[in-house]
PDB file of N, CA and C in Angstrom:
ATOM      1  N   UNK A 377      76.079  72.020  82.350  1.00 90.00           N
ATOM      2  CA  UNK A 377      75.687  71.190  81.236  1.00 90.00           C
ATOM      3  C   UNK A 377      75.972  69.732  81.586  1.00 90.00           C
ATOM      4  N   UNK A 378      74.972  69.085  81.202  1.00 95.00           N
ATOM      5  CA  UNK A 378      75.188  67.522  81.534  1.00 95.00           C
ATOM      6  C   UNK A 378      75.018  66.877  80.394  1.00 95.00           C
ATOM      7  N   UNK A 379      75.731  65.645  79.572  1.00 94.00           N
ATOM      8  CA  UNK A 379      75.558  65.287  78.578  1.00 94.00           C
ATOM      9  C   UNK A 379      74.974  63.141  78.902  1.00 94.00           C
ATOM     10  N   UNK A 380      74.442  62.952  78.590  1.00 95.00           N
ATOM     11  CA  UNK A 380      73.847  61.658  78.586  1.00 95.00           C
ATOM     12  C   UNK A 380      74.064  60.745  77.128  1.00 95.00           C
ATOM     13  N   UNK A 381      74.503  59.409  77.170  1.00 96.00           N
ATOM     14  CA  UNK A 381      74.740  59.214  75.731  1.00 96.00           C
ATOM     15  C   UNK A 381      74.473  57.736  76.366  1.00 96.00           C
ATOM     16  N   UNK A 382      73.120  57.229  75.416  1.00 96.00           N
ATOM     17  CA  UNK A 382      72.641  55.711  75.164  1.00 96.00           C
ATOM     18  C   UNK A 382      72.974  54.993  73.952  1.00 96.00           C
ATOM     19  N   UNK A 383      73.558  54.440  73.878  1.00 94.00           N
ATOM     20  CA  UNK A 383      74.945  53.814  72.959  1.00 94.00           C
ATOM     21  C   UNK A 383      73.953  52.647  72.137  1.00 94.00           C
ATOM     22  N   UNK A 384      72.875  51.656  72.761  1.00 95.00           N
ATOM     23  CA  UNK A 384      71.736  51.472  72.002  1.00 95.00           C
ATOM     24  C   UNK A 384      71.334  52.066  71.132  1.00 95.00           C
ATOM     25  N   UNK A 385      70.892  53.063  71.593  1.00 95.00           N
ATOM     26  CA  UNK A 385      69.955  54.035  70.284  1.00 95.00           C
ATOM     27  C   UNK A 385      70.996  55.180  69.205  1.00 95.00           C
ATOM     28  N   UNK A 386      72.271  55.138  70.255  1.00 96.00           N
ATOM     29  CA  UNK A 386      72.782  55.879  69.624  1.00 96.00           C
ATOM     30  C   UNK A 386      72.086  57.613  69.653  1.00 96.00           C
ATOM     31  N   UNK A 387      71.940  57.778  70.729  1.00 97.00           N
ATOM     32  CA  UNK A 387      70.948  59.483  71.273  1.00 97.00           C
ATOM     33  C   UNK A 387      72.033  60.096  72.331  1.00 97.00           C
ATOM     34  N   UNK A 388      72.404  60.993  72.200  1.00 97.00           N
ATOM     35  CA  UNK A 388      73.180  61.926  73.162  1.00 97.00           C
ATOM     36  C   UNK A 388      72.047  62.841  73.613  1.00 97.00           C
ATOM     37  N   UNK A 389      71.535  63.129  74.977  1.00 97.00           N
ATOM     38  CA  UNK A 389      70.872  64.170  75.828  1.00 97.00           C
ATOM     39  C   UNK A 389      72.188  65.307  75.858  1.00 97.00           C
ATOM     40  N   UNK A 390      71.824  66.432  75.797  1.00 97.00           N
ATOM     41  CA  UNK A 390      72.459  67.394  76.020  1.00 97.00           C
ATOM     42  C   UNK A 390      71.520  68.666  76.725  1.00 97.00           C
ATOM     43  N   UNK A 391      71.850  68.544  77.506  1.00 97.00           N
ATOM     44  CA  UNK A 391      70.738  69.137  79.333  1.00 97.00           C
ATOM     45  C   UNK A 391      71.666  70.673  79.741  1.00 97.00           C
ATOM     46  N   UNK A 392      71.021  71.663  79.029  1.00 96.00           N
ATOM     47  CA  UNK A 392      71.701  73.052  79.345  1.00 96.00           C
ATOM     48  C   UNK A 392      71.295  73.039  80.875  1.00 96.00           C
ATOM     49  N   UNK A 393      71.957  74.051  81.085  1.00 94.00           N
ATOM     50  CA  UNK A 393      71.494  74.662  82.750  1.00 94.00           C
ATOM     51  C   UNK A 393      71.691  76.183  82.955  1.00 94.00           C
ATOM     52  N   UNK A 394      71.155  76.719  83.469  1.00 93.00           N
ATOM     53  CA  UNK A 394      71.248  78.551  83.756  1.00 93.00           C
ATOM     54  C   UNK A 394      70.730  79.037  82.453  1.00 93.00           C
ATOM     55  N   UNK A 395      72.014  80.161  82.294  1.00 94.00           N
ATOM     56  CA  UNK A 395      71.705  80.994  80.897  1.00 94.00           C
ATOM     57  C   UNK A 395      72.477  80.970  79.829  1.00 94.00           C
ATOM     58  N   UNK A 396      71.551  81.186  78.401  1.00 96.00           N
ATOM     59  CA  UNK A 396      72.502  81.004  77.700  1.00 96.00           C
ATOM     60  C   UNK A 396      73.087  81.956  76.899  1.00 96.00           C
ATOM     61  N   UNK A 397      73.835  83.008  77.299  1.00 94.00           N
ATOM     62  CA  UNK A 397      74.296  84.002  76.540  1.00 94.00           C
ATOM     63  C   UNK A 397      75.414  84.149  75.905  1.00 94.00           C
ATOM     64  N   UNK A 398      76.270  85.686  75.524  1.00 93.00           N
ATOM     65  CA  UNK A 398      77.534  85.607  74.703  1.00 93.00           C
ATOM     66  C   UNK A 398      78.499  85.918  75.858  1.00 93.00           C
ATOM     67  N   UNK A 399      78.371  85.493  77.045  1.00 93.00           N
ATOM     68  CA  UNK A 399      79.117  84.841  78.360  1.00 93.00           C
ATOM     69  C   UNK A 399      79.699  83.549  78.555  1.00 93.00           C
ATOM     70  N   UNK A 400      78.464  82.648  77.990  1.00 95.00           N
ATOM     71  CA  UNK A 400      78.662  81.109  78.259  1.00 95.00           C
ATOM     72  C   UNK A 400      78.736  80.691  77.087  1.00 95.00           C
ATOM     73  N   UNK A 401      78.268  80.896  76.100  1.00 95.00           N
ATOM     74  CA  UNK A 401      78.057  80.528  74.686  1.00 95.00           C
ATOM     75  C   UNK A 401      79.492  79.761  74.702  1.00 95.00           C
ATOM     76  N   UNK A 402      80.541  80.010  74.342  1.00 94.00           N
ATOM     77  CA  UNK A 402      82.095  79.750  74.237  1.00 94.00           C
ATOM     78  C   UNK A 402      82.147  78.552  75.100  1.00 94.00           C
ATOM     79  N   UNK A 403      82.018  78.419  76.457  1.00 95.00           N
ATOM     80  CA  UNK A 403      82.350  77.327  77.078  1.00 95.00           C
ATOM     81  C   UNK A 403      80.975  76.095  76.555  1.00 95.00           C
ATOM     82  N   UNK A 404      79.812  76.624  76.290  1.00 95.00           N
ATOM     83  CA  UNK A 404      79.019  75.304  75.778  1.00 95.00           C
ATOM     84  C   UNK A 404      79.539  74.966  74.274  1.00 95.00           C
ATOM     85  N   UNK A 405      80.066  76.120  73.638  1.00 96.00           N
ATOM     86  CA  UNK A 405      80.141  75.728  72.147  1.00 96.00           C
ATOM     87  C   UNK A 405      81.302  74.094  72.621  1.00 96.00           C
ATOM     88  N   UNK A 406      82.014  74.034  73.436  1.00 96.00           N
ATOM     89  CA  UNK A 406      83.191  73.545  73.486  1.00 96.00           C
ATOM     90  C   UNK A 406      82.636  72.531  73.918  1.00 96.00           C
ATOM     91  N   UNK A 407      82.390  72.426  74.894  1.00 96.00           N
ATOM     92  CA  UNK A 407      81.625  71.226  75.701  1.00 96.00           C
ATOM     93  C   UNK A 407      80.763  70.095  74.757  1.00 96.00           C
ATOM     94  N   UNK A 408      79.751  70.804  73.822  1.00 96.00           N
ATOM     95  CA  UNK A 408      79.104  70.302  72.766  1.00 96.00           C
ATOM     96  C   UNK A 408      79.529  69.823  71.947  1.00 96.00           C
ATOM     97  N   UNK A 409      80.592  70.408  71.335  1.00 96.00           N
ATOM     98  CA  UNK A 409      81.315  69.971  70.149  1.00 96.00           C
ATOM     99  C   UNK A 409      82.035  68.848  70.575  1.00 96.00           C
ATOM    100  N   UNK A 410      82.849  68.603  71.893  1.00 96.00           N
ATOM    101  CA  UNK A 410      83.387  67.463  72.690  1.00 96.00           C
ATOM    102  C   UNK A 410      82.305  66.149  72.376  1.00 96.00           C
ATOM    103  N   UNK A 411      81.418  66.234  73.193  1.00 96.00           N
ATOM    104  CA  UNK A 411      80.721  65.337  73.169  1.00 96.00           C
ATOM    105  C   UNK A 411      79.829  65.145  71.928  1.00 96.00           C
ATOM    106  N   UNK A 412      79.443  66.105  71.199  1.00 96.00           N
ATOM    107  CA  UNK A 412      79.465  65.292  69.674  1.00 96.00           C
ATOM    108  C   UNK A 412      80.343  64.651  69.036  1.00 96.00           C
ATOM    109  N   UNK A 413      81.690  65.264  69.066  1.00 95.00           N
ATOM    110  CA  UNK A 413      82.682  64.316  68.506  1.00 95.00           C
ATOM    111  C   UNK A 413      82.968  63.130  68.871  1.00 95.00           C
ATOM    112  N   UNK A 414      82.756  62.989  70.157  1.00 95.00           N
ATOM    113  CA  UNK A 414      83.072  61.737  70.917  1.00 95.00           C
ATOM    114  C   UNK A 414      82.308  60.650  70.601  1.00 95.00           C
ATOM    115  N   UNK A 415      80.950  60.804  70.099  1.00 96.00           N
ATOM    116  CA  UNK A 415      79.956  59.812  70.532  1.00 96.00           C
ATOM    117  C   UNK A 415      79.413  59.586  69.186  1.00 96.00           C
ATOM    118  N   UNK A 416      79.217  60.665  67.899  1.00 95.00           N
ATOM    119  CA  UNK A 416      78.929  60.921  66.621  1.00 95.00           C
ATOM    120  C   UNK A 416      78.191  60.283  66.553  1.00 95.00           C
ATOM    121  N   UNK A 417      76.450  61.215  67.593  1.00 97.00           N
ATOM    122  CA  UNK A 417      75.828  60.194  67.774  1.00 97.00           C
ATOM    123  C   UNK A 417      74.328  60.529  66.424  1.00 97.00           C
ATOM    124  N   UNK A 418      73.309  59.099  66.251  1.00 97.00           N
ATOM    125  CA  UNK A 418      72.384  59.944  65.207  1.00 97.00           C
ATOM    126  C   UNK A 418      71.532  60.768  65.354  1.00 97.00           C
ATOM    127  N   UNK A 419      71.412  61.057  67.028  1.00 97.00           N
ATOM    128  CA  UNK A 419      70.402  62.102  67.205  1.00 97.00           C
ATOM    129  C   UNK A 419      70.985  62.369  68.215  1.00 97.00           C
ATOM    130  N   UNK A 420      70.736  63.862  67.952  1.00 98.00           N
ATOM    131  CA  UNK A 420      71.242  64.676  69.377  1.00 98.00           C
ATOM    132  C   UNK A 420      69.950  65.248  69.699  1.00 98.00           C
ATOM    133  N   UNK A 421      69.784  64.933  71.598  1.00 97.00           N
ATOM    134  CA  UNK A 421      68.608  66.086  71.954  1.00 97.00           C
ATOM    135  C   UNK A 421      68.704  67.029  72.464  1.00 97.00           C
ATOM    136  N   UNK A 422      68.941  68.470  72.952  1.00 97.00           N
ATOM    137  CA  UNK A 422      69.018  69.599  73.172  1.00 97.00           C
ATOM    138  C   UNK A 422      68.034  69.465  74.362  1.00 97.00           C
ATOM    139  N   UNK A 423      68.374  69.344  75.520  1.00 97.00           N
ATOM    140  CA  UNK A 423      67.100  69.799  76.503  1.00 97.00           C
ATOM    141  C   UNK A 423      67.396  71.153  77.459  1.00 97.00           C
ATOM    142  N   UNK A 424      66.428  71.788  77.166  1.00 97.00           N
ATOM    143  CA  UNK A 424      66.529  73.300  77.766  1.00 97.00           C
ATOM    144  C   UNK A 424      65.564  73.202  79.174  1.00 97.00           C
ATOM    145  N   UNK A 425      65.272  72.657  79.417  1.00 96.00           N
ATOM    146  CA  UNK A 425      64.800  72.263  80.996  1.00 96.00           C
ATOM    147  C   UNK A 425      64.927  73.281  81.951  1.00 96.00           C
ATOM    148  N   UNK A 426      66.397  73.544  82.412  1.00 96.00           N
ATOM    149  CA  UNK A 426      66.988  74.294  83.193  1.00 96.00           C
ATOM    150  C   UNK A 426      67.714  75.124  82.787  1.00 96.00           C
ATOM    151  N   UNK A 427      67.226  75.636  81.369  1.00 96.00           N
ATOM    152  CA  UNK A 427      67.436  76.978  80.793  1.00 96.00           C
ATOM    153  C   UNK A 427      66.872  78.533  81.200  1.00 96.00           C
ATOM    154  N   UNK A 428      67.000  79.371  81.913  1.00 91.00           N
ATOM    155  CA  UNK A 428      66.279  80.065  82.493  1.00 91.00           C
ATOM    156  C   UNK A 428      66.463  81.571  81.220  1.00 91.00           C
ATOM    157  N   UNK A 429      67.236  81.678  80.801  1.00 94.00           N
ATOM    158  CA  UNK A 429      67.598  82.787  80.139  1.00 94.00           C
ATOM    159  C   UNK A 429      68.070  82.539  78.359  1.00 94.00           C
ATOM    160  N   UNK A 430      67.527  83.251  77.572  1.00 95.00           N
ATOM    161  CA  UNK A 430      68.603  82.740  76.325  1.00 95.00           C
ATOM    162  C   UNK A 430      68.544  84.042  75.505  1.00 95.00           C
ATOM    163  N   UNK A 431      69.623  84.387  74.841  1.00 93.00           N
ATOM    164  CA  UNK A 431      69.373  85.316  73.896  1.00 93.00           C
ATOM    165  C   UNK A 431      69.906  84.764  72.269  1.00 93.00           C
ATOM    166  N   UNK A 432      70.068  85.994  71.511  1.00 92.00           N
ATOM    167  CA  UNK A 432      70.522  85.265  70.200  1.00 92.00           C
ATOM    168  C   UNK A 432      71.831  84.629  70.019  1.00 92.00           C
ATOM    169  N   UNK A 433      72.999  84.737  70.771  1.00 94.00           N
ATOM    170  CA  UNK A 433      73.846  84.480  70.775  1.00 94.00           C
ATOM    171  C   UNK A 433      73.618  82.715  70.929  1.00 94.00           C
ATOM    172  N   UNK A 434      72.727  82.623  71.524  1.00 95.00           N
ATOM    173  CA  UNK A 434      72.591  80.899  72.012  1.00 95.00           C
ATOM    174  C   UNK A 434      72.012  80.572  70.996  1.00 95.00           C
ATOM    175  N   UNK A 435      71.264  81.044  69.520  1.00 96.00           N
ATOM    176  CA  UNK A 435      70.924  80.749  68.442  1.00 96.00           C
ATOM    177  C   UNK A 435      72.180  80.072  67.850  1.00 96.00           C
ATOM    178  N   UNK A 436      73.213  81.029  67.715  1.00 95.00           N
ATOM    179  CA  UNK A 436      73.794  80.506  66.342  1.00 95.00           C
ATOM    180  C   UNK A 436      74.606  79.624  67.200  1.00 95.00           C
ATOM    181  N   UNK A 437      74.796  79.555  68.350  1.00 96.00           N
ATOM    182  CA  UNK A 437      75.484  78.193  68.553  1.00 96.00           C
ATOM    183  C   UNK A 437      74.749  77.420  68.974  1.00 96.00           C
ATOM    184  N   UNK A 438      73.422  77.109  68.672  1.00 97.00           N
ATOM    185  CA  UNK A 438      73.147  75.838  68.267  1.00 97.00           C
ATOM    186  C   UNK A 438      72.694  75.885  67.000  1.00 97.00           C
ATOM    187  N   UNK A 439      73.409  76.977  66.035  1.00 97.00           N
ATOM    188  CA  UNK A 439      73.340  76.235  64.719  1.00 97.00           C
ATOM    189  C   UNK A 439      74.747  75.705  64.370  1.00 97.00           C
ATOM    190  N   UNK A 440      75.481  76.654  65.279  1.00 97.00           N
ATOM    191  CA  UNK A 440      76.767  75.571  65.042  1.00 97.00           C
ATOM    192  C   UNK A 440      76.834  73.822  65.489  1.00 97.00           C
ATOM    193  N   UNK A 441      75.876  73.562  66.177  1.00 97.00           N
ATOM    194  CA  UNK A 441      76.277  72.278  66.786  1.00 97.00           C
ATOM    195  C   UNK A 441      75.215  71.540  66.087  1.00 97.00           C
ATOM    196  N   UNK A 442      74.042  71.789  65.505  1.00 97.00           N
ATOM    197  CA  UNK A 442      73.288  71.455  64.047  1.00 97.00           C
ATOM    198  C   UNK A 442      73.920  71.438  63.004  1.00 97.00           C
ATOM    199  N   UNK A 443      74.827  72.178  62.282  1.00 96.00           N
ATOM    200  CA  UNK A 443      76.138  72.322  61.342  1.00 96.00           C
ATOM    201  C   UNK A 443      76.778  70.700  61.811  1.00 96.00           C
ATOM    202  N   UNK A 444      77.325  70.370  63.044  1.00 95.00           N
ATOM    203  CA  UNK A 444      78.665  69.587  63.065  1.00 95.00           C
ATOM    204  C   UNK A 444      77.592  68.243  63.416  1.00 95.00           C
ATOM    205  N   UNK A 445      76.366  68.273  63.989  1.00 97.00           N
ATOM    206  CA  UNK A 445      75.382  67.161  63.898  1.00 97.00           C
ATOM    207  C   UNK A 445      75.324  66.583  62.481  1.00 97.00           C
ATOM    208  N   UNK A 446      75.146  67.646  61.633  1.00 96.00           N
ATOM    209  CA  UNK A 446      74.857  66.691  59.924  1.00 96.00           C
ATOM    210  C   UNK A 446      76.164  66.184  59.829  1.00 96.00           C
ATOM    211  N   UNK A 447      77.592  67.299  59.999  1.00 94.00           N
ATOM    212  CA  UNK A 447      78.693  66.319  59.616  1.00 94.00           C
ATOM    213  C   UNK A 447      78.547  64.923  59.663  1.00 94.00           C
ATOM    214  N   UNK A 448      78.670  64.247  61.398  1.00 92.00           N
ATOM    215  CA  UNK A 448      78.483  63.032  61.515  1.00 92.00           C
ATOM    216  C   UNK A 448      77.007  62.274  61.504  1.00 92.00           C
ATOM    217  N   UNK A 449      76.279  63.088  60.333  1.00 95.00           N
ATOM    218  CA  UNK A 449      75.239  62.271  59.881  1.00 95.00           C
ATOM    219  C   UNK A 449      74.496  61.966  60.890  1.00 95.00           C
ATOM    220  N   UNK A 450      74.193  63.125  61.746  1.00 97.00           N
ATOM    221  CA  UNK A 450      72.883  62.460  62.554  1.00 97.00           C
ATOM    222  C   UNK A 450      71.913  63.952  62.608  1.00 97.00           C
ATOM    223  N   UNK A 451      70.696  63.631  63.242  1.00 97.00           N
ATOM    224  CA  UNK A 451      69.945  65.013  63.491  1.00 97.00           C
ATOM    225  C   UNK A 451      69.563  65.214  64.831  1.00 97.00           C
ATOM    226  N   UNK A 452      68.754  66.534  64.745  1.00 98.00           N
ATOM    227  CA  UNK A 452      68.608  67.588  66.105  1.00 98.00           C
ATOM    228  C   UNK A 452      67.580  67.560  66.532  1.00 98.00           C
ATOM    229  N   UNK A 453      66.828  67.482  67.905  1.00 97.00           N
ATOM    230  CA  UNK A 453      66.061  67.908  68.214  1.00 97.00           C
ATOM    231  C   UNK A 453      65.885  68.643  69.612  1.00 97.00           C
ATOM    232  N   UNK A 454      64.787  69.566  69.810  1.00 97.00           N
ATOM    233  CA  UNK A 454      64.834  70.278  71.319  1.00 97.00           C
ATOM    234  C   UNK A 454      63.990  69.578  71.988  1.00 97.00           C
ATOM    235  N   UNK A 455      63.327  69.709  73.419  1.00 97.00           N
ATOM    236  CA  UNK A 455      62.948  69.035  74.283  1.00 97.00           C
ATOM    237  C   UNK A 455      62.770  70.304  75.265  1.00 97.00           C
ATOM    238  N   UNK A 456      61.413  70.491  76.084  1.00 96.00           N
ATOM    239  CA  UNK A 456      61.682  70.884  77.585  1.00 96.00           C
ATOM    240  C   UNK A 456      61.683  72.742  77.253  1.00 96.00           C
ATOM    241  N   UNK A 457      61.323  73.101  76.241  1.00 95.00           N
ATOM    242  CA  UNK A 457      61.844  74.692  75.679  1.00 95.00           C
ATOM    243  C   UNK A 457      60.695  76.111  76.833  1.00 95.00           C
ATOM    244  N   UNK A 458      60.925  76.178  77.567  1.00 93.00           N
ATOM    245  CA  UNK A 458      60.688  77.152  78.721  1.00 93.00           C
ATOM    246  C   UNK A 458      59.722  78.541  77.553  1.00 93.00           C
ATOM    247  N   UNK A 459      58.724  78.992  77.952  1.00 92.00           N
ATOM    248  CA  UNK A 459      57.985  80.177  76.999  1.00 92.00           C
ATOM    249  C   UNK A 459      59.029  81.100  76.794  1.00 92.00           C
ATOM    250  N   UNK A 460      59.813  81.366  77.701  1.00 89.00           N
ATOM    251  CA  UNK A 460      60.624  82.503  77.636  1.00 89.00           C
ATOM    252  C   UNK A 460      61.452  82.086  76.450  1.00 89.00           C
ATOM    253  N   UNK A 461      62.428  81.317  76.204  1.00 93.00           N
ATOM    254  CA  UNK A 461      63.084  80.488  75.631  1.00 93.00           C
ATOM    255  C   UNK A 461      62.361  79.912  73.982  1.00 93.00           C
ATOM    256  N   UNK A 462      61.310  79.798  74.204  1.00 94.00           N
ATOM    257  CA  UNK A 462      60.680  79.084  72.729  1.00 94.00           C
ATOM    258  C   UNK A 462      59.993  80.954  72.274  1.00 94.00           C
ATOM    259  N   UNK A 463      59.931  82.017  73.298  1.00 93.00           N
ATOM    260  CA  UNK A 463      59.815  82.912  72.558  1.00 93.00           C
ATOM    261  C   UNK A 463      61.032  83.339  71.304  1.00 93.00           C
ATOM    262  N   UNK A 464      62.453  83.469  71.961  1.00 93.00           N
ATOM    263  CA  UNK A 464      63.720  83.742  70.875  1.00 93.00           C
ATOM    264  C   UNK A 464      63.589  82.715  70.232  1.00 93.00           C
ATOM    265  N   UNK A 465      63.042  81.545  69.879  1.00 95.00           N
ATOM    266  CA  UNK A 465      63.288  80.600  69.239  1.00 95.00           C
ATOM    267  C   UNK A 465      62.029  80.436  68.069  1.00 95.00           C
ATOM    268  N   UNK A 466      60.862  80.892  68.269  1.00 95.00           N
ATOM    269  CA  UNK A 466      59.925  81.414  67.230  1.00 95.00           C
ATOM    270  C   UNK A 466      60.233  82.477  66.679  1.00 95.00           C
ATOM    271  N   UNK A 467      60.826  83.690  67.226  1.00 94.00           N
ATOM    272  CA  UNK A 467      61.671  84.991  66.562  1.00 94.00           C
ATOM    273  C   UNK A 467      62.416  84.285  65.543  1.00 94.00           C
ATOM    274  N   UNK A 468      63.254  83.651  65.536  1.00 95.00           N
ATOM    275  CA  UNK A 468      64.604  83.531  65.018  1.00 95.00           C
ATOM    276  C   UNK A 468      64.595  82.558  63.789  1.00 95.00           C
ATOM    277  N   UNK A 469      63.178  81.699  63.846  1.00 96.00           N
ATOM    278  CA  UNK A 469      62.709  80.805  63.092  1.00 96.00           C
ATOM    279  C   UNK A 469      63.621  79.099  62.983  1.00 96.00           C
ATOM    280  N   UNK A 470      64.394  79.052  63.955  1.00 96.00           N
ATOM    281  CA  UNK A 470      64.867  78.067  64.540  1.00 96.00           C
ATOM    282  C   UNK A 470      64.316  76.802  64.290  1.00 96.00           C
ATOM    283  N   UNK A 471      62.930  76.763  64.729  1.00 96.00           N
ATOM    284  CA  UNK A 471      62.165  75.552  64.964  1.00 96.00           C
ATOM    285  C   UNK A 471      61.822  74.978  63.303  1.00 96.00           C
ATOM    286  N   UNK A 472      62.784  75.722  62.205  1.00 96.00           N
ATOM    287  CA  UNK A 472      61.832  75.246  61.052  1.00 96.00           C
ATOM    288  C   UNK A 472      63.547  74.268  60.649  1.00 96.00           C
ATOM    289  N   UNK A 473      64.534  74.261  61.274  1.00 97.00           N
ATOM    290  CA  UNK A 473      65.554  73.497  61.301  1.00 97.00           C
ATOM    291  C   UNK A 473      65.790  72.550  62.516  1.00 97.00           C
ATOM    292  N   UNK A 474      65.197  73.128  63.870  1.00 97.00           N
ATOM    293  CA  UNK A 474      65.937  71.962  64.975  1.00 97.00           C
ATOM    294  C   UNK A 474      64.241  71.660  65.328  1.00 97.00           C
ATOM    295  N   UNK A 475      63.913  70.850  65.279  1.00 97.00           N
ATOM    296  CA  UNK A 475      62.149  70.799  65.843  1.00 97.00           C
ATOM    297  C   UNK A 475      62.086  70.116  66.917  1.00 97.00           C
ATOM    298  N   UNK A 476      61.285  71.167  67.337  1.00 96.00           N
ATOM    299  CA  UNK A 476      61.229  71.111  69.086  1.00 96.00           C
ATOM    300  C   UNK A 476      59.924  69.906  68.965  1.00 96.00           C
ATOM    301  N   UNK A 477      60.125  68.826  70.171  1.00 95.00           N
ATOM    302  CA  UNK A 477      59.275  67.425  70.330  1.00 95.00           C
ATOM    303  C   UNK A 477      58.518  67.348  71.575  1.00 95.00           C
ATOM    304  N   UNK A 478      57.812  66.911  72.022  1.00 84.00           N
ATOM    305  CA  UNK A 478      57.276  66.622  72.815  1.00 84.00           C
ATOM    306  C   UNK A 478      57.868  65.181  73.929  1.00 84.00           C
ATOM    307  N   UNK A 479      58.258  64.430  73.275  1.00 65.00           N
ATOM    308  CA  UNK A 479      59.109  63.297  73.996  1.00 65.00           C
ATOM    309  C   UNK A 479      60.890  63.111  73.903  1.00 65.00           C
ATOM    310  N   UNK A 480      61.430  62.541  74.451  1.00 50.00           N
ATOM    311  CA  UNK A 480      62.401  62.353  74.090  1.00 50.00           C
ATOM    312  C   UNK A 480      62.725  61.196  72.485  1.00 50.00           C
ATOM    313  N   UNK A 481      63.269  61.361  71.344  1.00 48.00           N
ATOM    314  CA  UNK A 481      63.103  60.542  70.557  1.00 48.00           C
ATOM    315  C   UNK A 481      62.227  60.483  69.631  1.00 48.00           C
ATOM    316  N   UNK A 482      61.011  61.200  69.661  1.00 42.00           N
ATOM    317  CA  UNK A 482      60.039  61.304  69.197  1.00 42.00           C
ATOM    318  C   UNK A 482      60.128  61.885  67.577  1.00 42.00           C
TER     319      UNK A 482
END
């Protein structure tokens, strides 16, 4: 996971990598929540780029990190969502809370 934060706009990139299951889930929940707290920024972007794998478990933690996004008053969006990947994510109805964009910022 790589996190990017432009202090201008106030946008944190948050750039998964591999897979995201109830393996890793725990170490990204942590990682995420770090760097949201740190930066409490108004938009967070989620980029799944180099997401190769996801199941439901990677749902609810990114509704946990959508949960602690409104805390500090900012919102969510995805970026980069792989077919495999935007398949669990049309299942799960996800996209009608974190909406997946076409640009960064957008």
């Amino acid at each position: 996971m790589v996190c990017e934060y432009d202090k201008d706009k106030k946008e944190l990139v948050i750039k998964y990598d591999g897979e995201i299951d109830h393996h890793t889930c725990d170490i990204i929940k942590v990682k995420s929540d770090y760097e949201i707290q740190k930066y409490s920024p108004k938009l967070v972007i989620f980029d799944f780029e180099k997401v190769k794998f996801m199941d439901s478990s990677g749902i609810g933690m990114l509704l946990g990190r959508y949960k602690q996004i409104l805390r500090v008053g900012g919102r969510a969006e995805m970026i980069n969502v792989k077919k495999e990947v935007k398949r669990v994510f049309e299942m799960s109805g996800i996209f009608k809370i974190i909406p997946m964009v076409e640009k960064v910022g957008v």
